[in-house]
Short mmCIF file of C-alpha atoms in Angstrom, two decimals:
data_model
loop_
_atom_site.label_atom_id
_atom_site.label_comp_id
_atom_site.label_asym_id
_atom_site.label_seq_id
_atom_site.Cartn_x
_atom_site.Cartn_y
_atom_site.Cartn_z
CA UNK A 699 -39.57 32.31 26.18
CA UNK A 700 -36.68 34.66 25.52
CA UNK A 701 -34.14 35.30 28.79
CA UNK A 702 -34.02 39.35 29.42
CA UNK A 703 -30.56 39.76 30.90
CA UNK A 704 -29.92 42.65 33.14
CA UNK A 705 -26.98 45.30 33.20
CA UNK A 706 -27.12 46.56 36.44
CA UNK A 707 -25.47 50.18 36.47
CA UNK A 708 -24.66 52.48 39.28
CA UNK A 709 -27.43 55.05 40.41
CA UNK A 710 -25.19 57.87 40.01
CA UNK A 711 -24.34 56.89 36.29
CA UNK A 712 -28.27 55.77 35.19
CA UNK A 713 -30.40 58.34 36.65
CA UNK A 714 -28.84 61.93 35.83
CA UNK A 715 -31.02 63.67 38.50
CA UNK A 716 -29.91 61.19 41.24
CA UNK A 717 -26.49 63.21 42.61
CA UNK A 718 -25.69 60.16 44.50
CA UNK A 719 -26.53 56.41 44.84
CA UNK A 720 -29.55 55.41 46.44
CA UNK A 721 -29.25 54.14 50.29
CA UNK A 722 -31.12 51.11 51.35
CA UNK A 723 -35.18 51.91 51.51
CA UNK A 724 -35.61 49.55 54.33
CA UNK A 725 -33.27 51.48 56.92
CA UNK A 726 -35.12 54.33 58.75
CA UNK A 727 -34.94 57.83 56.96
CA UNK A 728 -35.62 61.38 58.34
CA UNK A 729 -38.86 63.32 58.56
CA UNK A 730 -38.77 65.38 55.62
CA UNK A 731 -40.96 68.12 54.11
CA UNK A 732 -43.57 67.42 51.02
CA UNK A 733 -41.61 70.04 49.67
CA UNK A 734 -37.72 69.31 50.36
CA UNK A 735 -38.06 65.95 49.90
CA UNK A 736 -35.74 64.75 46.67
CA UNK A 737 -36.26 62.85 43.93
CA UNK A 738 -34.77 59.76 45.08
CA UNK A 739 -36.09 60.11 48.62
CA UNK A 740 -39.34 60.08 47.00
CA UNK A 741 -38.73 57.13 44.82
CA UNK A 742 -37.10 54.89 48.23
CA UNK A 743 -40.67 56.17 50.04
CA UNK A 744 -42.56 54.65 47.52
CA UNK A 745 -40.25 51.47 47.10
CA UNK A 746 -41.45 50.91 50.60
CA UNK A 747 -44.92 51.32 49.88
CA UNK A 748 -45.15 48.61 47.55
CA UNK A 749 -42.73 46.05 48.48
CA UNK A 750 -45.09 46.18 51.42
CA UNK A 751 -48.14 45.80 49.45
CA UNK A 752 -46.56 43.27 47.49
CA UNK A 753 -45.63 41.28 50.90
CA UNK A 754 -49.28 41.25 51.74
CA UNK A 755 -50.32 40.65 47.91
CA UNK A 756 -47.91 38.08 46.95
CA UNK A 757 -49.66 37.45 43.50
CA UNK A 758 -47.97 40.48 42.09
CA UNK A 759 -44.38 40.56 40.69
CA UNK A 760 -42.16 40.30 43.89
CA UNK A 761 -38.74 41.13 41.44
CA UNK A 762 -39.57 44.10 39.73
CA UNK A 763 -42.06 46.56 39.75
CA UNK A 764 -42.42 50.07 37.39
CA UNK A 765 -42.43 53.79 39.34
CA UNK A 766 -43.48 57.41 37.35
CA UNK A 767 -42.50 60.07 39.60
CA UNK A 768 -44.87 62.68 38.60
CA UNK A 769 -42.70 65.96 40.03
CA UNK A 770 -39.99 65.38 37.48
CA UNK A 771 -40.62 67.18 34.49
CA UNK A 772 -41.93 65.19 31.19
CA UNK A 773 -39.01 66.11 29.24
CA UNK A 774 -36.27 63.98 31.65
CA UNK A 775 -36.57 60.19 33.02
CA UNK A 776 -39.29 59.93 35.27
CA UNK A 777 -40.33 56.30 34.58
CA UNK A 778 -38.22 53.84 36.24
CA UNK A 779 -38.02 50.16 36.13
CA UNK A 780 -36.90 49.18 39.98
CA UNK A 781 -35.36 45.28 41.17
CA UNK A 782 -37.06 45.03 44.06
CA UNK A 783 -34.52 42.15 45.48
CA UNK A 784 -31.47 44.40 44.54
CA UNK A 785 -32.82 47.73 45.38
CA UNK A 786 -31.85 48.75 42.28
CA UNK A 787 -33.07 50.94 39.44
CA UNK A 788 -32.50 49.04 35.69
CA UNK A 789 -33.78 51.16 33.36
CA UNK A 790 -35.68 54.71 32.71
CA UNK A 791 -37.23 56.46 30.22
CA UNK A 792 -39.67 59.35 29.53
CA UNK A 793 -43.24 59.33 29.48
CA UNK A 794 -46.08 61.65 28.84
CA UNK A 795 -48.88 62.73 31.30
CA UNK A 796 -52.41 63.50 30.36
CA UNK A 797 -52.96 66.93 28.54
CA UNK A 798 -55.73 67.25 31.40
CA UNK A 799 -52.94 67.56 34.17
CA UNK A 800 -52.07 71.16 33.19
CA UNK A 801 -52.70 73.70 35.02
CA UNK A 802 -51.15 76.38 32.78
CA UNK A 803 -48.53 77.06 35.72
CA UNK A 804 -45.26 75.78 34.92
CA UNK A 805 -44.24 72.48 37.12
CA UNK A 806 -47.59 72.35 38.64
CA UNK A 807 -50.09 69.44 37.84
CA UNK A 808 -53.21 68.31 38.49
CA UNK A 809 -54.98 64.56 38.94
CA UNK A 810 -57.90 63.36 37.90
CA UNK A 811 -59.99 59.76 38.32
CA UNK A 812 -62.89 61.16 36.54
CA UNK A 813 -63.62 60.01 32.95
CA UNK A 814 -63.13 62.65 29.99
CA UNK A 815 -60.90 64.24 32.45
CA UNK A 816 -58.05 63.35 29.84
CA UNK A 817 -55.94 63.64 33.26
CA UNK A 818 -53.55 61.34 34.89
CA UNK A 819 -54.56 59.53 37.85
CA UNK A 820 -52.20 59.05 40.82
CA UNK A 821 -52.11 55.48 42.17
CA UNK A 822 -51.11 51.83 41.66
CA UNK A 823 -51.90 49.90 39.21
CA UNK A 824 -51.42 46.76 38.14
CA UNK A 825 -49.96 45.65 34.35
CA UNK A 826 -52.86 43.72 32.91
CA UNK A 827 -53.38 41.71 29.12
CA UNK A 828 -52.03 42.72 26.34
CA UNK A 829 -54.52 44.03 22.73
CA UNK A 830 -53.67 46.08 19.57
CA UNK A 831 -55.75 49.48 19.63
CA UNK A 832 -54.79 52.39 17.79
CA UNK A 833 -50.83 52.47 18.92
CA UNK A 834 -50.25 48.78 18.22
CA UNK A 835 -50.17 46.46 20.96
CA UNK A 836 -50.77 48.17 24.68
CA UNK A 837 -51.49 46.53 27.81
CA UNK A 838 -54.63 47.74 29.90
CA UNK A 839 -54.17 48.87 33.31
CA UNK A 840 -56.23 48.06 36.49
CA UNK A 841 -56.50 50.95 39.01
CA UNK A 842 -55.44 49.40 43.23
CA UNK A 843 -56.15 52.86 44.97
CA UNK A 844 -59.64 54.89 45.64
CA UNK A 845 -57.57 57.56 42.84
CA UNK A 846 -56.94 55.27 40.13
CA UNK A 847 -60.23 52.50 40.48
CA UNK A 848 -61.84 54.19 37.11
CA UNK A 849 -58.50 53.53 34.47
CA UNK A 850 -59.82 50.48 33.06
CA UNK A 851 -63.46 52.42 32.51
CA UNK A 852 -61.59 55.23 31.23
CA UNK A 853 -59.40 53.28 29.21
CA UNK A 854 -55.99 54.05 30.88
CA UNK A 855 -53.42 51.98 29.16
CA UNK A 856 -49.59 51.52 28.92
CA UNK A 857 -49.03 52.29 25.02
CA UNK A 858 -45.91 54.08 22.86
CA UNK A 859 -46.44 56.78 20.58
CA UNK A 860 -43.88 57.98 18.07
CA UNK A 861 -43.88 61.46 19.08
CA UNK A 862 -42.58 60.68 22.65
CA UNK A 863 -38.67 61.25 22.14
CA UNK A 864 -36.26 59.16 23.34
CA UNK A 865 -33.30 61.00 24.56
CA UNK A 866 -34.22 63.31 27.24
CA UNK A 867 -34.46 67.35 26.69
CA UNK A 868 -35.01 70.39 28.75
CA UNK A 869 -38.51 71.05 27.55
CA UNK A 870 -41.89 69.63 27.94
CA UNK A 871 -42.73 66.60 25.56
CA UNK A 872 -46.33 65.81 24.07
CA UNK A 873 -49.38 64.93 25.61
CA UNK A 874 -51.26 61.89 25.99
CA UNK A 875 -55.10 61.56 27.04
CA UNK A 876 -54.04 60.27 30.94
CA UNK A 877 -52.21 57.31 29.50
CA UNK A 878 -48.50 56.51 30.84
CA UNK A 879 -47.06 56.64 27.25
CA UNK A 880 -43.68 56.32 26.57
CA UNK A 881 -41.42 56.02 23.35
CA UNK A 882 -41.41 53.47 21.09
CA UNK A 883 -37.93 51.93 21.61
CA UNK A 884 -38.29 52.33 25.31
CA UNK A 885 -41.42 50.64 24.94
CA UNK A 886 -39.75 47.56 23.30
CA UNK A 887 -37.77 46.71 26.71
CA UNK A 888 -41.35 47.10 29.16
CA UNK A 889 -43.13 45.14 26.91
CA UNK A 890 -40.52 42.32 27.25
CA UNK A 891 -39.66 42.52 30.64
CA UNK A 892 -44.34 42.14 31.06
CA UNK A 893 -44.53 39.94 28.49
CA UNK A 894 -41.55 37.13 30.42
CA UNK A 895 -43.24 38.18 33.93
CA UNK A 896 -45.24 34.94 35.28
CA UNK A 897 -47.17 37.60 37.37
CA UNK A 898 -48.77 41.23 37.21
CA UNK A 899 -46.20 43.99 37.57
CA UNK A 900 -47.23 46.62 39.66
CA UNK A 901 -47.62 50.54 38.32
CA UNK A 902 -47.02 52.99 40.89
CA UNK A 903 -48.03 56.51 39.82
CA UNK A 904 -47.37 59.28 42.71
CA UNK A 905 -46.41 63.00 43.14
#
């Protein structure tokens, strides 16, 4: 089993939208508005969210666990591998959303657990086995929430796609059919870090 060695990197420097670096989730934070909330307010709300379901789950990954925050734009990092032990984010990348999700107003998205839907679906999931489809080898996802329980029907998979660039841009990237699907060479470094993982790595999906 090959070792993945982590280079942790300051918040500030990693995540280009963060403007500072992230406090610790587990101290107490402000009442803040749906709307005014930031991005990494967002991302330390859900950190809590699933550390605690991960407490009370403890057959899950209790080290890392993978977070798409669906309010940042496809065409900049939105999906963030998070050390859960060192409150720390270790990697990022882009990923698509499902061509159902438009609404045809720009920023605004919609969410969908309904098959043909071809939409995303907001929720946790958790990282299941591994199969070659039609991208090469994916791994299928298994839905946790009441808005996600359909993705295995529906086929909802983690899978890379050629088209999804790499280097972030300041327009909208392609479409997928409500997979989380990322670049290739960002691919490469998930599918290690769930292939050396002893346990399921949790997906958490939110907006």
């Amino acid at each position: 089993m090959r070792k993945i060695i982590f280079i942790l990197i300051p918040i500030g420097i990693l995540l280009s939208s963060f403007k500072k670096e992230l406090p610790n989730p587990e101290k107490k934070t402000h009442e803040i508005s749906s709307v005014a909330i930031s991005t990494e307010e967002r991302l330390l709300e859900q950190v809590k969210v699933i550390k605690q379901f991960i407490n009370n789950n403890p057959k899950y990954n209790t080290e890392l666990a993978f977070f798409i925050d669906m309010r940042i734009m496809s065409g900049k990092n939105r999906f963030i591998v998070y050390d859960l032990k060192k409150d720390t984010i270790v990697d990022q990348g882009l990923v698509a959303h499902g061509l159902g999700s438009e609404t045809g107003n720009a920023g605004e998205l919609k969410f969908s657990n309904t098959n043909s839907s071809l939409c995303t679906s907001l929720g946790k999931y958790y990282i299941g086995k591994e199969y070659v489809g039609k991208f090469g080898k994916a791994f299928k996802l298994y839905g946790l929430d009441p808005t996600n329980n359909n993705a295995f029907a529906r086929s909802i998979v983690l899978h890379k796609y050629s088209f999804v660039p790499y280097e972030q841009q300041d327009k909208a990237i392609c479409h997928s059919f409500g997979c989380p699907m990322v670049n290739e060479i960002y691919y490469d470094r998930i599918e290690k870090l769930v292939d050396n993982s002893k346990r399921n790595i949790i997906l958490d999906i939110y907006y």
